[in-house]
């Protein structure tokens, strides 16, 4: 799925979280970044996209900040303002460090393809890819590492070697429902199966749709190693003409063309707040929900590598983790607690108690590939008849 041109929750999330996108302080500015060696070498910011990746982990955070200010810009892919409230992150980068930003929205696979295609002539600094794509980014040597000063408070499953990828947040599988078009809001995959809902999940080349597919397997007795229940379910849906093939963009919900969509909480909750043409509600299915994250990746040939590293630093700061929590995401840092004043505006632990935490990137990547292949071979042909 494309990250939508990218806030209640519970099996009773309905209307409970009208989220305010409010910033708060707390980012570190003097801490030394996790390093592998102290070089003492003079720092240069005259890196071009054609140069090989430098060693960002050898720099202190103060050096990263100084270099990032000199670079003055960060170019992202798949990180639009609406997705997980990246807009607040970009505003913080501008207001605090004077760094400008531009994003080109695209899916996880398209992000990595762009890194690969441009190679040493890279024009993009960083992206945000589905957890299942993290291994591909490393295997294809497309990314460089930066561990951030918060490295030790990030669980092992959420970070790759040397910081070649880091998961700043997770979300949970969520049904986003237009209640002006749908009388009975589904709260489970079984409700979907027994009803007459037409459901959108986005293209199976994207991380959102792959996760939705896998979540439905869990609902009907399967898991990552057994996707047959999902194949059976979506085959039924396709044969009944109940698969909406539109992408899960805010515009497609706003136009009324999607009445029920399967999205992440950090998409569904902002959409339910932002869409004013219709009454929307976001609900976590009671019988099949994944808790899964997206991984921050820095292009090996980033033209502004320090600005990308600083962006990741802010992403993991108290300020950044608060933005993410208020956007319907679940912050990854184990030592972070959202401020008490926001406690009733974020996802409660009870709401995600039954969600399946995806903490094995390789296994999940394999399941996503199986989901994509089986969909293309067995279900997609049913959608064009």
CSV table of C-alpha atoms in Angstrom, one decimal:
chain,number,residue,atom,x,y,z
A,1,UNK,CA,0.0,0.0,0.0
A,2,UNK,CA,1.1,3.5,-0.6
A,3,UNK,CA,1.6,5.5,2.5
A,4,UNK,CA,-1.3,7.7,2.2
A,5,UNK,CA,-1.3,11.2,0.9
A,6,UNK,CA,-0.5,9.4,4.5
A,7,UNK,CA,-6.4,10.0,15.1
A,8,UNK,CA,-11.6,5.9,19.6
A,9,UNK,CA,-9.5,2.9,19.6
A,10,UNK,CA,-10.6,-0.2,21.4
A,11,UNK,CA,-12.9,-2.7,20.4
A,12,UNK,CA,-14.7,0.3,21.5
A,13,UNK,CA,-12.5,3.0,20.1
A,14,UNK,CA,-15.5,4.6,18.6
A,15,UNK,CA,-15.2,8.3,19.1
A,16,UNK,CA,-13.2,8.0,22.3
A,17,UNK,CA,-10.1,9.6,21.1
A,18,UNK,CA,-10.4,12.9,19.4
A,19,UNK,CA,-6.7,13.5,19.3
A,20,UNK,CA,-4.9,16.8,19.5
A,21,UNK,CA,-1.7,17.0,17.6
A,22,UNK,CA,0.2,18.8,20.3
A,23,UNK,CA,4.0,19.1,20.6
A,24,UNK,CA,5.9,18.8,23.9
A,25,UNK,CA,9.5,19.3,24.9
A,26,UNK,CA,12.1,16.7,25.9
A,27,UNK,CA,14.4,16.1,22.9
A,28,UNK,CA,18.1,15.6,23.8
A,29,UNK,CA,20.6,18.1,22.5
A,30,UNK,CA,23.8,17.5,24.5
A,31,UNK,CA,23.9,13.7,24.6
A,32,UNK,CA,26.7,11.8,22.8
A,33,UNK,CA,25.4,9.5,20.1
A,34,UNK,CA,26.2,5.8,20.4
A,35,UNK,CA,29.6,5.3,18.8
A,36,UNK,CA,31.8,2.5,17.7
A,37,UNK,CA,35.0,4.6,17.8
A,38,UNK,CA,36.0,8.2,18.5
A,39,UNK,CA,37.8,9.4,15.4
A,40,UNK,CA,38.7,12.9,16.5
A,41,UNK,CA,38.7,13.7,12.8
A,42,UNK,CA,37.5,17.0,11.5
A,43,UNK,CA,33.9,16.7,10.3
A,44,UNK,CA,33.0,17.7,6.8
A,45,UNK,CA,29.5,18.2,5.5
A,46,UNK,CA,30.6,18.4,1.9
A,47,UNK,CA,29.3,14.9,1.3
A,48,UNK,CA,27.7,14.4,-2.1
A,49,UNK,CA,25.2,11.7,-3.1
A,50,UNK,CA,27.9,10.1,-5.1
A,51,UNK,CA,30.1,9.5,-2.1
A,52,UNK,CA,30.0,6.2,-0.2
A,53,UNK,CA,28.2,6.1,3.1
A,54,UNK,CA,30.1,7.7,5.9
A,55,UNK,CA,30.1,6.5,9.5
A,56,UNK,CA,27.4,8.5,11.2
A,57,UNK,CA,27.9,6.4,14.4
A,58,UNK,CA,31.4,7.8,14.8
A,59,UNK,CA,30.0,11.3,15.3
A,60,UNK,CA,28.7,12.9,18.5
A,61,UNK,CA,25.2,14.2,18.6
A,62,UNK,CA,26.5,17.7,18.7
A,63,UNK,CA,28.5,17.1,15.5
A,64,UNK,CA,25.4,15.5,13.9
A,65,UNK,CA,23.4,18.7,14.8
A,66,UNK,CA,26.1,21.0,13.5
A,67,UNK,CA,26.4,19.1,10.2
A,68,UNK,CA,22.7,18.8,9.8
A,69,UNK,CA,22.2,22.5,10.1
A,70,UNK,CA,24.9,23.1,7.5
A,71,UNK,CA,23.1,20.7,5.1
A,72,UNK,CA,19.9,22.5,5.8
A,73,UNK,CA,17.5,20.1,4.2
A,74,UNK,CA,16.2,16.5,4.4
A,75,UNK,CA,14.5,14.7,1.5
A,76,UNK,CA,12.2,11.8,2.5
A,77,UNK,CA,10.2,9.2,0.8
A,78,UNK,CA,7.0,7.6,2.2
A,79,UNK,CA,6.8,10.0,5.1
A,80,UNK,CA,4.0,12.5,4.3
A,81,UNK,CA,2.6,14.8,7.0
A,82,UNK,CA,-0.6,12.7,7.5
A,83,UNK,CA,1.1,9.4,8.1
A,84,UNK,CA,1.8,8.9,11.9
A,85,UNK,CA,1.7,12.7,12.2
A,86,UNK,CA,5.1,13.1,10.5
A,87,UNK,CA,4.0,16.7,10.0
A,88,UNK,CA,4.8,17.5,13.6
A,89,UNK,CA,8.2,16.0,13.2
A,90,UNK,CA,9.0,18.0,10.1
A,91,UNK,CA,7.8,21.2,11.9
A,92,UNK,CA,10.1,20.4,14.8
A,93,UNK,CA,13.0,20.0,12.4
A,94,UNK,CA,12.3,23.4,10.9
A,95,UNK,CA,11.5,25.3,14.1
A,96,UNK,CA,14.3,23.8,16.2
A,97,UNK,CA,17.1,23.4,13.6
A,98,UNK,CA,16.1,25.4,10.6
A,99,UNK,CA,16.0,22.3,8.4
A,100,UNK,CA,13.6,22.3,5.4
A,101,UNK,CA,11.9,19.2,4.2
A,102,UNK,CA,10.2,17.6,1.2
A,103,UNK,CA,8.5,14.2,0.9
A,104,UNK,CA,7.6,12.1,-2.1
A,105,UNK,CA,4.9,9.6,-1.0
A,106,UNK,CA,5.4,6.0,-2.1
A,107,UNK,CA,5.1,2.5,-0.9
A,108,UNK,CA,7.8,0.6,1.0
A,109,UNK,CA,8.8,-1.4,-2.1
A,110,UNK,CA,8.9,1.8,-4.2
A,111,UNK,CA,11.1,3.5,-1.6
A,112,UNK,CA,13.8,0.8,-1.7
A,113,UNK,CA,13.5,0.6,-5.5
A,114,UNK,CA,14.3,4.3,-5.7
A,115,UNK,CA,17.3,3.9,-3.4
A,116,UNK,CA,18.5,1.0,-5.6
A,117,UNK,CA,17.8,2.7,-9.0
A,118,UNK,CA,19.5,6.0,-8.1
A,119,UNK,CA,22.4,4.3,-6.4
A,120,UNK,CA,25.4,6.7,-6.0
A,121,UNK,CA,23.3,9.5,-7.6
A,122,UNK,CA,20.8,9.3,-4.7
A,123,UNK,CA,18.4,12.3,-4.4
A,124,UNK,CA,16.6,10.9,-1.3
A,125,UNK,CA,17.8,10.9,2.3
A,126,UNK,CA,15.6,8.5,4.2
A,127,UNK,CA,12.4,6.5,4.2
A,128,UNK,CA,10.0,4.7,6.4
A,129,UNK,CA,9.4,1.1,5.3
A,130,UNK,CA,7.3,-1.8,6.6
A,131,UNK,CA,9.0,-4.1,9.1
A,132,UNK,CA,9.0,-6.8,6.5
A,133,UNK,CA,11.1,-4.7,4.2
A,134,UNK,CA,13.9,-4.0,6.7
A,135,UNK,CA,15.9,-7.1,5.9
A,136,UNK,CA,15.7,-6.4,2.2
A,137,UNK,CA,17.1,-2.9,2.7
A,138,UNK,CA,20.1,-4.4,4.5
A,139,UNK,CA,20.5,-7.4,2.2
A,140,UNK,CA,20.6,-5.2,-0.9
A,141,UNK,CA,23.1,-2.8,0.8
A,142,UNK,CA,20.8,0.2,0.3
A,143,UNK,CA,21.1,1.8,3.7
A,144,UNK,CA,23.6,3.2,6.2
A,145,UNK,CA,23.5,3.0,10.0
A,146,UNK,CA,22.8,5.5,12.7
A,147,UNK,CA,22.0,4.2,16.2
A,148,UNK,CA,20.7,7.4,17.9
A,149,UNK,CA,21.5,8.3,21.5
A,150,UNK,CA,18.4,6.3,22.5
A,151,UNK,CA,19.8,3.0,21.2
A,152,UNK,CA,19.9,1.2,24.5
A,153,UNK,CA,16.2,1.9,25.3
A,154,UNK,CA,15.0,0.4,22.0
A,155,UNK,CA,14.2,-3.4,22.1
A,156,UNK,CA,16.4,-5.7,20.0
A,157,UNK,CA,13.6,-6.7,17.7
A,158,UNK,CA,13.1,-3.0,16.8
A,159,UNK,CA,16.7,-2.3,15.5
A,160,UNK,CA,19.1,-3.6,13.0
A,161,UNK,CA,22.8,-4.0,13.3
A,162,UNK,CA,24.6,-0.7,13.6
A,163,UNK,CA,21.3,1.1,13.3
A,164,UNK,CA,20.8,0.3,9.6
A,165,UNK,CA,17.1,0.3,10.5
A,166,UNK,CA,15.2,1.3,13.6
A,167,UNK,CA,11.5,1.0,14.4
A,168,UNK,CA,10.3,4.2,16.3
A,169,UNK,CA,6.7,3.1,16.6
A,170,UNK,CA,4.2,0.3,16.0
A,171,UNK,CA,0.5,0.4,15.2
A,172,UNK,CA,-2.3,-2.1,15.4
A,173,UNK,CA,-4.6,-3.4,12.7
A,174,UNK,CA,-7.7,-1.1,12.6
A,175,UNK,CA,-11.0,-1.0,10.7
A,176,UNK,CA,-11.7,2.6,9.5
A,177,UNK,CA,-15.5,2.8,8.9
A,178,UNK,CA,-17.7,5.5,7.4
A,179,UNK,CA,-20.6,5.4,9.7
A,180,UNK,CA,-22.7,7.6,7.4
A,181,UNK,CA,-22.5,4.7,4.9
A,182,UNK,CA,-22.3,1.7,7.2
A,183,UNK,CA,-25.1,1.1,9.8
A,184,UNK,CA,-23.5,-1.7,11.7
A,185,UNK,CA,-19.9,-1.1,12.4
A,186,UNK,CA,-17.9,-4.3,12.2
A,187,UNK,CA,-15.7,-5.0,15.3
A,188,UNK,CA,-14.2,-8.3,14.1
A,189,UNK,CA,-13.2,-10.1,11.0
A,190,UNK,CA,-16.0,-12.5,11.7
A,191,UNK,CA,-18.4,-9.5,11.4
A,192,UNK,CA,-16.8,-8.7,8.0
A,193,UNK,CA,-17.3,-12.3,6.9
A,194,UNK,CA,-20.9,-12.6,7.9
A,195,UNK,CA,-21.9,-9.1,6.7
A,196,UNK,CA,-22.1,-7.5,3.3
A,197,UNK,CA,-19.3,-5.0,3.7
A,198,UNK,CA,-17.0,-4.2,0.8
A,199,UNK,CA,-13.5,-3.9,2.2
A,200,UNK,CA,-10.4,-2.1,1.0
A,201,UNK,CA,-6.9,-3.0,2.1
A,202,UNK,CA,-4.7,-1.5,-0.6
A,203,UNK,CA,-2.4,-3.3,-3.1
A,204,UNK,CA,-0.6,-6.4,-1.8
A,205,UNK,CA,2.7,-4.9,-2.9
A,206,UNK,CA,2.4,-2.6,0.1
A,207,UNK,CA,3.1,-3.2,3.8
A,208,UNK,CA,-0.4,-2.2,4.9
A,209,UNK,CA,-2.2,-4.7,2.8
A,210,UNK,CA,0.2,-7.5,3.6
A,211,UNK,CA,-0.3,-6.9,7.3
A,212,UNK,CA,-4.1,-6.8,6.9
A,213,UNK,CA,-4.0,-10.1,5.0
A,214,UNK,CA,-1.9,-11.8,7.8
A,215,UNK,CA,-4.1,-10.3,10.5
A,216,UNK,CA,-7.1,-12.0,8.9
A,217,UNK,CA,-5.3,-15.3,9.0
A,218,UNK,CA,-5.0,-15.1,12.8
A,219,UNK,CA,-8.7,-14.3,13.0
A,220,UNK,CA,-9.6,-17.5,11.4
A,221,UNK,CA,-7.1,-19.9,13.1
A,222,UNK,CA,-4.0,-19.3,11.1
A,223,UNK,CA,-0.7,-17.5,11.7
A,224,UNK,CA,2.4,-16.4,9.9
A,225,UNK,CA,3.3,-20.0,9.0
A,226,UNK,CA,-0.3,-20.9,8.0
A,227,UNK,CA,-2.0,-18.3,5.7
A,228,UNK,CA,-4.6,-20.7,4.4
A,229,UNK,CA,-7.4,-19.2,6.5
A,230,UNK,CA,-6.6,-15.8,5.0
A,231,UNK,CA,-6.6,-17.3,1.4
A,232,UNK,CA,-10.0,-18.9,2.0
A,233,UNK,CA,-11.4,-15.7,3.5
A,234,UNK,CA,-10.2,-13.3,0.8
A,235,UNK,CA,-11.1,-15.8,-2.0
A,236,UNK,CA,-14.7,-15.7,-0.6
A,237,UNK,CA,-14.6,-11.9,-0.5
A,238,UNK,CA,-13.3,-11.6,-4.0
A,239,UNK,CA,-15.8,-14.1,-5.5
A,240,UNK,CA,-18.6,-12.2,-3.8
A,241,UNK,CA,-17.4,-8.9,-5.2
A,242,UNK,CA,-16.6,-7.5,-1.8
A,243,UNK,CA,-13.0,-6.4,-2.2
A,244,UNK,CA,-12.6,-2.7,-2.9
A,245,UNK,CA,-9.5,-2.4,-5.0
A,246,UNK,CA,-8.9,1.3,-4.3
A,247,UNK,CA,-5.8,2.3,-2.3
A,248,UNK,CA,-6.2,3.3,1.3
A,249,UNK,CA,-5.7,7.0,0.9
A,250,UNK,CA,-7.4,9.7,2.9
A,251,UNK,CA,-8.7,11.1,-0.4
A,252,UNK,CA,-10.5,7.9,-1.2
A,253,UNK,CA,-12.1,7.9,2.2
A,254,UNK,CA,-13.0,11.5,1.8
A,255,UNK,CA,-14.6,10.9,-1.6
A,256,UNK,CA,-16.9,8.3,-0.1
A,257,UNK,CA,-15.4,5.6,-2.3
A,258,UNK,CA,-14.2,3.5,0.6
A,259,UNK,CA,-16.8,2.8,3.4
A,260,UNK,CA,-14.7,0.1,5.2
A,261,UNK,CA,-10.9,0.0,5.0
A,262,UNK,CA,-8.2,-2.0,6.9
A,263,UNK,CA,-5.5,0.4,8.0
A,264,UNK,CA,-3.0,0.9,10.9
A,265,UNK,CA,-4.1,2.7,14.0
A,266,UNK,CA,-1.7,5.5,13.2
A,267,UNK,CA,-3.5,6.0,9.9
A,268,UNK,CA,-7.1,5.3,10.9
A,269,UNK,CA,-7.1,7.6,13.9
A,270,UNK,CA,-5.7,10.6,12.1
A,271,UNK,CA,-8.1,10.0,9.2
A,272,UNK,CA,-11.0,9.8,11.6
A,273,UNK,CA,-10.1,13.2,12.9
A,274,UNK,CA,-9.1,14.8,9.6
A,275,UNK,CA,-12.1,13.7,7.5
A,276,UNK,CA,-14.9,16.1,7.9
A,277,UNK,CA,-17.3,15.2,5.1
A,278,UNK,CA,-18.3,12.0,6.9
A,279,UNK,CA,-18.5,10.6,10.4
A,280,UNK,CA,-15.7,8.1,10.7
A,281,UNK,CA,-14.8,5.6,13.4
A,282,UNK,CA,-11.7,3.5,14.0
A,283,UNK,CA,-12.0,0.1,15.6
A,284,UNK,CA,-9.4,-2.6,16.5
A,285,UNK,CA,-10.8,-6.0,15.4
A,286,UNK,CA,-11.3,-8.3,18.4
A,287,UNK,CA,-10.3,-11.5,16.7
A,288,UNK,CA,-7.2,-10.7,14.5
A,289,UNK,CA,-4.9,-7.7,15.0
A,290,UNK,CA,-1.2,-7.3,14.5
A,291,UNK,CA,1.0,-4.9,16.4
A,292,UNK,CA,3.7,-4.0,13.9
A,293,UNK,CA,6.0,-1.2,13.1
A,294,UNK,CA,7.7,0.6,10.3
A,295,UNK,CA,11.4,1.0,10.1
A,296,UNK,CA,13.3,4.2,9.6
A,297,UNK,CA,16.0,3.7,6.9
A,298,UNK,CA,18.7,6.1,5.8
A,299,UNK,CA,19.8,5.9,2.2
A,300,UNK,CA,23.4,4.7,1.8
A,301,UNK,CA,23.9,7.5,-0.7
A,302,UNK,CA,21.9,10.2,1.1
A,303,UNK,CA,22.7,13.7,-0.1
A,304,UNK,CA,22.0,15.0,3.5
A,305,UNK,CA,23.0,12.1,5.7
A,306,UNK,CA,23.4,14.2,8.9
A,307,UNK,CA,20.0,15.8,8.5
A,308,UNK,CA,18.5,12.3,8.1
A,309,UNK,CA,20.3,11.1,11.2
A,310,UNK,CA,19.1,14.1,13.2
A,311,UNK,CA,15.5,13.4,12.0
A,312,UNK,CA,15.8,9.9,13.4
A,313,UNK,CA,17.2,11.3,16.6
A,314,UNK,CA,14.2,13.6,17.0
A,315,UNK,CA,11.9,10.7,16.1
A,316,UNK,CA,13.1,8.8,19.1
A,317,UNK,CA,13.2,11.8,21.5
A,318,UNK,CA,10.5,12.3,24.1
A,319,UNK,CA,9.0,14.9,21.8
A,320,UNK,CA,9.0,12.6,18.8
A,321,UNK,CA,7.6,9.7,20.7
A,322,UNK,CA,4.8,11.9,22.0
A,323,UNK,CA,3.9,13.0,18.5
A,324,UNK,CA,3.7,9.4,17.5
A,325,UNK,CA,1.6,8.4,20.5
A,326,UNK,CA,-0.9,11.2,19.9
A,327,UNK,CA,-1.2,10.0,16.2
A,328,UNK,CA,-2.5,6.6,17.3
A,329,UNK,CA,0.9,4.9,17.2
A,330,UNK,CA,2.6,3.0,20.1
A,331,UNK,CA,6.1,4.4,20.8
A,332,UNK,CA,8.9,1.9,20.8
A,333,UNK,CA,11.3,3.2,23.4
A,334,UNK,CA,11.0,1.1,26.5
A,335,UNK,CA,11.9,4.0,28.9
A,336,UNK,CA,9.3,6.4,27.5
A,337,UNK,CA,6.1,7.2,29.2
A,338,UNK,CA,3.6,9.7,27.6
A,339,UNK,CA,3.0,12.7,29.8
A,340,UNK,CA,0.0,12.3,32.2
A,341,UNK,CA,-1.8,15.2,30.5
A,342,UNK,CA,-2.0,13.1,27.3
A,343,UNK,CA,-2.9,9.8,28.9
A,344,UNK,CA,-6.5,9.8,27.8
A,345,UNK,CA,-5.6,10.7,24.2
A,346,UNK,CA,-3.4,7.7,23.4
A,347,UNK,CA,-3.9,4.0,22.8
A,348,UNK,CA,-4.3,2.1,26.1
A,349,UNK,CA,-2.4,-1.1,26.8
A,350,UNK,CA,-5.7,-2.8,27.2
A,351,UNK,CA,-6.7,-1.9,23.6
A,352,UNK,CA,-3.8,-3.8,22.2
A,353,UNK,CA,-3.6,-6.6,24.8
A,354,UNK,CA,-4.7,-9.2,22.3
A,355,UNK,CA,-2.8,-7.9,19.3
A,356,UNK,CA,0.0,-10.2,18.0
A,357,UNK,CA,3.3,-8.4,18.3
A,358,UNK,CA,5.5,-8.9,15.3
A,359,UNK,CA,9.1,-9.2,16.6
A,360,UNK,CA,10.8,-11.4,14.0
A,361,UNK,CA,11.6,-9.3,10.9
A,362,UNK,CA,12.8,-12.3,8.9
A,363,UNK,CA,9.8,-14.5,9.6
A,364,UNK,CA,7.4,-11.6,9.0
A,365,UNK,CA,9.2,-10.7,5.7
A,366,UNK,CA,8.7,-14.3,4.5
A,367,UNK,CA,5.0,-14.3,5.4
A,368,UNK,CA,4.6,-11.0,3.6
A,369,UNK,CA,6.2,-12.4,0.5
A,370,UNK,CA,3.9,-15.5,0.7
A,371,UNK,CA,0.9,-13.2,1.1
A,372,UNK,CA,1.8,-11.1,-1.9
A,373,UNK,CA,2.5,-14.1,-4.1
A,374,UNK,CA,-0.6,-16.0,-3.2
A,375,UNK,CA,-2.7,-12.9,-3.6
A,376,UNK,CA,-1.4,-12.3,-7.1
A,377,UNK,CA,-1.7,-15.9,-8.2
A,378,UNK,CA,-5.0,-16.8,-6.6
A,379,UNK,CA,-7.1,-13.8,-5.6
A,380,UNK,CA,-6.1,-11.0,-7.9
A,381,UNK,CA,-7.5,-12.9,-11.0
A,382,UNK,CA,-10.9,-13.0,-9.3
A,383,UNK,CA,-10.9,-9.2,-9.0
A,384,UNK,CA,-10.9,-8.6,-12.8
A,385,UNK,CA,-13.6,-10.9,-13.8
